[in-house]
CSV table of C-alpha atoms in Angstrom, one decimal:
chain,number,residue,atom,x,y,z
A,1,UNK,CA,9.1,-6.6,41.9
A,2,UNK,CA,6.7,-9.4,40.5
A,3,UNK,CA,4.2,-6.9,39.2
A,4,UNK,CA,7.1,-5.4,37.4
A,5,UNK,CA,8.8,-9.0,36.2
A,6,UNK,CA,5.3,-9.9,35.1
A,7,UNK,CA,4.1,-6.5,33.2
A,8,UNK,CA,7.4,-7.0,31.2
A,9,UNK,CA,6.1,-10.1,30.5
A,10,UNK,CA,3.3,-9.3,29.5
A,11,UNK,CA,4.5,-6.3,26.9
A,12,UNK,CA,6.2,-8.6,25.3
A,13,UNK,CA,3.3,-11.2,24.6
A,14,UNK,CA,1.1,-8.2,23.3
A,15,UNK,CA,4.0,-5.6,21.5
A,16,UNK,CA,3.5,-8.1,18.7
A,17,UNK,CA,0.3,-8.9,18.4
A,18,UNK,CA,0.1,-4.8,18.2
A,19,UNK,CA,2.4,-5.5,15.7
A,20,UNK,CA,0.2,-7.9,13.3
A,21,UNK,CA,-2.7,-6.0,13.5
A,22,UNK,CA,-1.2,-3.0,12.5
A,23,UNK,CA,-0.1,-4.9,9.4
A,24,UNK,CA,-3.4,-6.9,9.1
A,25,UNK,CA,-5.4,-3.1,8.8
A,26,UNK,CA,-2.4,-1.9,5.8
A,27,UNK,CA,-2.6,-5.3,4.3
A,28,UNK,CA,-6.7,-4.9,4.0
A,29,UNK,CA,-6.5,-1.8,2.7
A,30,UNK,CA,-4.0,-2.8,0.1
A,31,UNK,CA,-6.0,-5.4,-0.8
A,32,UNK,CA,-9.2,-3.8,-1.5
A,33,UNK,CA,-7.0,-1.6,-3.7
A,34,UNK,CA,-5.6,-3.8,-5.6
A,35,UNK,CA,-9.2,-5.6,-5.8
A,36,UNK,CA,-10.6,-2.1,-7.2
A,37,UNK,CA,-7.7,-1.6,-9.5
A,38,UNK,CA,-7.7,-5.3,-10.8
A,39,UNK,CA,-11.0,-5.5,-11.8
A,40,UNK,CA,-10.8,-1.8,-13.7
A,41,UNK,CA,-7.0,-1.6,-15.1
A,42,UNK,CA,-5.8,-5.6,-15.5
A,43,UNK,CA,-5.1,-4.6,-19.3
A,44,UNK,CA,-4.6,-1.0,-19.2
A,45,UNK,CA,-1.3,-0.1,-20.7
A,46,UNK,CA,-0.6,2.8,-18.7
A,47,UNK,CA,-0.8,1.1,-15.6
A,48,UNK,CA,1.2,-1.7,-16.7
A,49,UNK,CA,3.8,0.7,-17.8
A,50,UNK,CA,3.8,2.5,-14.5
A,51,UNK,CA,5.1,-0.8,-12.2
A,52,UNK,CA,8.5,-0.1,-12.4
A,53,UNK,CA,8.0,3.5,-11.3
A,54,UNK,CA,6.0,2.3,-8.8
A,55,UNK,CA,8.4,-0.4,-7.9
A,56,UNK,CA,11.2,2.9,-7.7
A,57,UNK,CA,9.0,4.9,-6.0
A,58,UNK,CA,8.0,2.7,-3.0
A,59,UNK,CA,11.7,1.5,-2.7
A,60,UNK,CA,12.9,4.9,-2.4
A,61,UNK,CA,9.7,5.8,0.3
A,62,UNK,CA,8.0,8.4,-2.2
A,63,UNK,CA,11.2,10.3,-3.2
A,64,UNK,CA,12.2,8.6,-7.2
A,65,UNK,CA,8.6,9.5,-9.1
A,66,UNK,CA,9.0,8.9,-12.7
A,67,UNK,CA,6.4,10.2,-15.5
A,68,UNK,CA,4.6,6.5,-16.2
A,69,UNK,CA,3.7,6.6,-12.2
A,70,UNK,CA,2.8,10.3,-12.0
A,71,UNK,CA,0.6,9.8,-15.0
A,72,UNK,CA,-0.9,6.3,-13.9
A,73,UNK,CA,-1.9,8.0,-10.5
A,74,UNK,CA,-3.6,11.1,-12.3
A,75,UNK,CA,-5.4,8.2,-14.4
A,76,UNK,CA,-6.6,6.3,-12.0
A,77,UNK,CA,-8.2,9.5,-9.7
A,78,UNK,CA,-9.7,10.6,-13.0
A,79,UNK,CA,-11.7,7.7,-13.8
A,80,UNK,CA,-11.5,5.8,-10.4
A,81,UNK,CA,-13.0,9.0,-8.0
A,82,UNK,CA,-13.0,6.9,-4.7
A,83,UNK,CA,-9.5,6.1,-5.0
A,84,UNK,CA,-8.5,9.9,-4.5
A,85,UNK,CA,-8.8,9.5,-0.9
A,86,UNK,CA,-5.7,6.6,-0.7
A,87,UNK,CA,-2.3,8.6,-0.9
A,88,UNK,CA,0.4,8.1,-3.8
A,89,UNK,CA,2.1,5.3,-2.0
A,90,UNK,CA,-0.7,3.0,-1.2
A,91,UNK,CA,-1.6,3.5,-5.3
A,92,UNK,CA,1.6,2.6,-5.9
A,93,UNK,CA,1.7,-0.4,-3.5
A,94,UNK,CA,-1.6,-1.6,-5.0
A,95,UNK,CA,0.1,-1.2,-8.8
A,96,UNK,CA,2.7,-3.5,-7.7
A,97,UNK,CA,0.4,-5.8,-6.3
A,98,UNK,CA,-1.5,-6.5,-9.6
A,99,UNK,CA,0.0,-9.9,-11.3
């Protein structure tokens, strides 16, 4: 019964620490996004026009995409190759993270 008391325990001390780094890794990659994004698009109009779609669309988990967003996305894989590999969401996560 101890081994069983103290496994519990023990779940519990790691589940969130499992937890963090989970969100550390999304956080990263988010970050580096938004790095890549920043440093290309700070001034572009299309991608400032975009943020509220963006805003919709990661609100609603990928289900409300309006035209500025659809447009901003094709944008960005057209002039920004190695962002074609993130999906719409994370672009759109990185959008909203740009001040």
């Amino acid at each position: 019964m101890r081994s069983v008391t103290a496994l519990f325990c023990a779940s519990l001390l790691v589940a969130p620490g499992l937890t963090l780094a989970r969100d550390a890794s999304d956080y990263a990659t988010s970050a580096g996004i938004s790095a890549s994004l920043y440093s290309t698009f700070k001034d572009d109009k299309l991608v400032v026009a975009a943020r509220e779609d963006a805003g919709a669309f990661v609100a609603s988990a990928g289900s409300v995409r309006g035209a500025y967003l659809e447009a901003a996305l094709r944008h960005l894989r057209d002039t920004r190759p190695e962002l074609a590999a993130h999906s719409d969401l994370q672009l759109a996560e990185a959008l909203l993270a740009q001040e």
